[in-house]
PDB file of C-alpha atoms in Angstrom:
ATOM      1  CA  ARG A   1     -12.443  17.539   0.481  1.00 94.00           C
ATOM      2  CA  ARG A   2     -10.192  18.342  -2.440  1.00 95.00           C
ATOM      3  CA  ASP A   3      -7.237  18.707  -0.038  1.00 97.00           C
ATOM      4  CA  GLU A   4      -7.866  15.175   1.226  1.00 97.00           C
ATOM      5  CA  MET A   5      -7.808  13.900  -2.398  1.00 97.00           C
ATOM      6  CA  LYS A   6      -4.596  15.855  -3.128  1.00 97.00           C
ATOM      7  CA  ARG A   7      -2.944  14.237  -0.094  1.00 97.00           C
ATOM      8  CA  LEU A   8      -4.115  10.799  -1.227  1.00 97.00           C
ATOM      9  CA  ALA A   9      -2.814  11.406  -4.766  1.00 97.00           C
ATOM     10  CA  ALA A  10       0.561  12.428  -3.320  1.00 97.00           C
ATOM     11  CA  SER A  11       0.678   9.228  -1.230  1.00 97.00           C
ATOM     12  CA  ALA A  12       0.714   6.915  -4.274  1.00 97.00           C
ATOM     13  CA  LYS A  13       3.357   4.222  -4.041  1.00 97.00           C
ATOM     14  CA  ILE A  14       5.113   2.484  -6.900  1.00 97.00           C
ATOM     15  CA  LEU A  15       4.185  -1.167  -7.275  1.00 95.00           C
ATOM     16  CA  ASP A  16       7.485  -3.096  -7.077  1.00 93.00           C
ATOM     17  CA  GLY A  17       8.806  -4.215 -10.443  1.00 92.00           C
ATOM     18  CA  THR A  18       6.433  -1.965 -12.405  1.00 93.00           C
ATOM     19  CA  ASN A  19       6.147   1.736 -13.048  1.00 93.00           C
ATOM     20  CA  VAL A  20       2.535   1.759 -11.917  1.00 97.00           C
ATOM     21  CA  ARG A  21       1.575   3.850  -8.891  1.00 98.00           C
ATOM     22  CA  ILE A  22      -1.192   2.564  -6.637  1.00 98.00           C
ATOM     23  CA  ILE A  23      -3.437   4.232  -4.090  1.00 98.00           C
ATOM     24  CA  SER A  24      -5.953   2.405  -1.923  1.00 97.00           C
ATOM     25  CA  SER A  25      -7.772   3.974   0.971  1.00 98.00           C
ATOM     26  CA  GLU A  26     -10.861   3.694   3.105  1.00 98.00           C
ATOM     27  CA  ILE A  27     -12.590   7.059   3.342  1.00 98.00           C
ATOM     28  CA  SER A  28     -15.871   8.300   4.736  1.00 97.00           C
ATOM     29  CA  ALA A  29     -18.782   8.923   2.382  1.00 97.00           C
ATOM     30  CA  ARG A  30     -22.511   9.268   2.970  1.00 96.00           C
ATOM     31  CA  ASP A  31     -23.425   7.141  -0.033  1.00 96.00           C
ATOM     32  CA  ALA A  32     -22.172   5.666  -3.304  1.00 96.00           C
ATOM     33  CA  ALA A  33     -22.787   8.938  -5.182  1.00 97.00           C
ATOM     34  CA  GLU A  34     -20.547  10.888  -2.799  1.00 98.00           C
ATOM     35  CA  LEU A  35     -17.861   8.209  -3.064  1.00 98.00           C
ATOM     36  CA  GLN A  36     -18.011   8.424  -6.857  1.00 97.00           C
ATOM     37  CA  SER A  37     -17.602  12.196  -6.810  1.00 97.00           C
ATOM     38  CA  LEU A  38     -14.617  11.837  -4.455  1.00 98.00           C
ATOM     39  CA  GLY A  39     -13.208   9.257  -6.875  1.00 98.00           C
ATOM     40  CA  GLU A  40     -13.578  11.692  -9.769  1.00 97.00           C
ATOM     41  CA  MET A  41     -11.865  14.370  -7.674  1.00 98.00           C
ATOM     42  CA  LEU A  42      -8.996  11.988  -6.865  1.00 98.00           C
ATOM     43  CA  ARG A  43      -8.690  11.040 -10.529  1.00 97.00           C
ATOM     44  CA  GLU A  44      -8.208  14.736 -11.424  1.00 97.00           C
ATOM     45  CA  GLU A  45      -5.358  14.934  -8.880  1.00 97.00           C
ATOM     46  CA  MET A  46      -3.636  11.652  -9.845  1.00 97.00           C
ATOM     47  CA  LYS A  47      -0.402  11.630 -11.830  1.00 96.00           C
ATOM     48  CA  SER A  48      -0.142   9.503 -14.950  1.00 97.00           C
ATOM     49  CA  GLY A  49       0.626   5.841 -14.345  1.00 98.00           C
ATOM     50  CA  THR A  50      -1.759   5.560 -11.385  1.00 98.00           C
ATOM     51  CA  VAL A  51      -4.453   3.090 -10.338  1.00 98.00           C
ATOM     52  CA  ALA A  52      -6.554   3.939  -7.270  1.00 98.00           C
ATOM     53  CA  VAL A  53      -9.350   2.355  -5.261  1.00 98.00           C
ATOM     54  CA  LEU A  54     -11.394   4.091  -2.588  1.00 98.00           C
ATOM     55  CA  GLY A  55     -13.787   2.267  -0.292  1.00 98.00           C
ATOM     56  CA  ALA A  56     -16.411   3.410   2.196  1.00 98.00           C
ATOM     57  CA  LYS A  57     -18.571   1.598   4.715  1.00 97.00           C
ATOM     58  CA  LEU A  58     -22.144   2.801   4.297  1.00 96.00           C
ATOM     59  CA  ALA A  59     -25.234   2.490   6.453  1.00 88.00           C
ATOM     60  CA  GLU A  60     -27.176  -0.782   6.601  1.00 87.00           C
ATOM     61  CA  ASP A  61     -24.070  -2.975   6.434  1.00 92.00           C
ATOM     62  CA  LYS A  62     -23.151  -2.034   2.905  1.00 96.00           C
ATOM     63  CA  VAL A  63     -19.860  -1.111   1.342  1.00 97.00           C
ATOM     64  CA  SER A  64     -19.117   0.950  -1.743  1.00 98.00           C
ATOM     65  CA  LEU A  65     -15.952   0.916  -3.851  1.00 98.00           C
ATOM     66  CA  VAL A  66     -14.718   3.084  -6.676  1.00 98.00           C
ATOM     67  CA  ALA A  67     -11.671   2.429  -8.890  1.00 98.00           C
ATOM     68  CA  MET A  68      -9.870   4.982 -11.055  1.00 98.00           C
ATOM     69  CA  VAL A  69      -7.211   4.427 -13.718  1.00 98.00           C
ATOM     70  CA  SER A  70      -5.180   7.176 -15.387  1.00 98.00           C
ATOM     71  CA  ASP A  71      -5.733   7.575 -19.153  1.00 97.00           C
ATOM     72  CA  ASP A  72      -2.190   6.478 -20.060  1.00 97.00           C
ATOM     73  CA  LEU A  73      -2.607   3.109 -18.307  1.00 97.00           C
ATOM     74  CA  VAL A  74      -5.961   2.534 -20.003  1.00 97.00           C
ATOM     75  CA  LYS A  75      -4.368   3.145 -23.416  1.00 96.00           C
ATOM     76  CA  GLU A  76      -0.863   1.695 -23.022  1.00 95.00           C
ATOM     77  CA  LYS A  77      -1.245  -1.096 -20.459  1.00 94.00           C
ATOM     78  CA  LYS A  78      -4.906  -1.935 -21.091  1.00 94.00           C
ATOM     79  CA  ILE A  79      -5.678  -1.590 -17.383  1.00 96.00           C
ATOM     80  CA  LYS A  80      -9.392  -0.858 -16.995  1.00 97.00           C
ATOM     81  CA  ALA A  81     -11.156   0.313 -13.858  1.00 98.00           C
ATOM     82  CA  GLY A  82     -13.967  -2.199 -14.483  1.00 97.00           C
ATOM     83  CA  ASP A  83     -11.503  -5.118 -14.407  1.00 96.00           C
ATOM     84  CA  ILE A  84      -9.906  -3.817 -11.203  1.00 97.00           C
ATOM     85  CA  ILE A  85     -13.247  -3.237  -9.457  1.00 97.00           C
ATOM     86  CA  GLY A  86     -14.478  -6.679 -10.521  1.00 95.00           C
ATOM     87  CA  LYS A  87     -11.558  -8.431  -8.816  1.00 94.00           C
ATOM     88  CA  ILE A  88     -11.833  -6.325  -5.653  1.00 96.00           C
ATOM     89  CA  ALA A  89     -15.645  -6.297  -5.315  1.00 97.00           C
ATOM     90  CA  GLU A  90     -15.771 -10.118  -5.093  1.00 96.00           C
ATOM     91  CA  ILE A  91     -14.056  -9.880  -1.690  1.00 97.00           C
ATOM     92  CA  VAL A  92     -16.858  -7.715  -0.245  1.00 97.00           C
ATOM     93  CA  GLY A  93     -19.563  -9.871  -1.825  1.00 97.00           C
ATOM     94  CA  GLY A  94     -20.401  -7.562  -4.693  1.00 95.00           C
ATOM     95  CA  LYS A  95     -19.914  -6.751  -8.340  1.00 90.00           C
ATOM     96  CA  GLY A  96     -19.405  -3.593 -10.256  1.00 90.00           C
ATOM     97  CA  GLY A  97     -18.645  -1.959 -13.521  1.00 90.00           C
ATOM     98  CA  GLY A  98     -18.235   1.311 -15.310  1.00 93.00           C
ATOM     99  CA  ARG A  99     -15.969   3.125 -17.708  1.00 95.00           C
ATOM    100  CA  PRO A 100     -12.320   2.168 -18.322  1.00 97.00           C
ATOM    101  CA  GLN A 101     -11.224   5.228 -16.312  1.00 97.00           C
ATOM    102  CA  LEU A 102     -13.722   4.948 -13.440  1.00 98.00           C
ATOM    103  CA  ALA A 103     -15.841   2.069 -12.171  1.00 98.00           C
ATOM    104  CA  GLN A 104     -17.961   1.535  -9.089  1.00 97.00           C
ATOM    105  CA  ALA A 105     -19.141  -1.447  -7.060  1.00 97.00           C
ATOM    106  CA  GLY A 106     -21.230  -2.199  -4.035  1.00 96.00           C
ATOM    107  CA  GLY A 107     -20.917  -5.063  -1.592  1.00 97.00           C
ATOM    108  CA  LYS A 108     -22.511  -6.555   1.482  1.00 96.00           C
ATOM    109  CA  TYR A 109     -19.491  -7.377   3.676  1.00 97.00           C
ATOM    110  CA  PRO A 110     -18.147  -4.098   5.104  1.00 96.00           C
ATOM    111  CA  GLU A 111     -15.963  -6.064   7.524  1.00 97.00           C
ATOM    112  CA  LYS A 112     -13.923  -7.240   4.510  1.00 97.00           C
ATOM    113  CA  LEU A 113     -13.260  -3.735   3.142  1.00 98.00           C
ATOM    114  CA  SER A 114      -9.640  -3.547   4.312  1.00 97.00           C
ATOM    115  CA  ASP A 115      -8.923  -6.993   2.774  1.00 97.00           C
ATOM    116  CA  ALA A 116     -10.456  -5.805  -0.490  1.00 97.00           C
ATOM    117  CA  LEU A 117      -8.361  -2.625  -0.533  1.00 98.00           C
ATOM    118  CA  LYS A 118      -5.185  -4.656   0.110  1.00 97.00           C
ATOM    119  CA  HIS A 119      -6.085  -6.771  -2.938  1.00 96.00           C
ATOM    120  CA  LEU A 120      -5.452  -3.837  -5.316  1.00 97.00           C
ATOM    121  CA  GLU A 121      -1.792  -4.781  -5.637  1.00 96.00           C
ATOM    122  CA  SER A 122      -2.456  -8.359  -6.756  1.00 95.00           C
ATOM    123  CA  ALA A 123      -5.346  -7.237  -9.010  1.00 96.00           C
ATOM    124  CA  VAL A 124      -3.001  -4.868 -10.873  1.00 97.00           C
ATOM    125  CA  ARG A 125      -0.275  -7.542 -11.081  1.00 96.00           C
ATOM    126  CA  ASP A 126      -2.785 -10.051 -12.546  1.00 94.00           C
ATOM    127  CA  ILE A 127      -3.755  -7.581 -15.287  1.00 94.00           C
ATOM    128  CA  LEU A 128      -0.123  -6.701 -16.073  1.00 94.00           C
ATOM    129  CA  LYS A 129       0.924 -10.353 -16.485  1.00 89.00           C
ATOM    130  CA  PRO A 130       1.914 -11.065 -20.088  1.00 80.00           C
TER     131      PRO A 130
END
């Protein structure tokens, strides 16, 4: 699935008015552990200046999310994956946490996954506000 992650990394778009690239995508994963390993794979493929969120609908009406932030944004812009995942996980009825570079969350409203993924843009803007 590395090719899929390379394609996703290449699809990053610049957030207007910033030099931050964002990626958000719903992908298929068997469970939260698989989603996390795909997130780590995507993080290896990402260019600097990138924030990404992947989401997957799991069995039993659950949803899993993983957020990745490139090292330069963690250091220079103080953008942390845990902050991003916290803002996004609320939409799917969950919470999460993790390292500054990678954080994971679960939720109980899979029907709201696409809304949550669309929220990445405003979550990044909120963190970048002076």
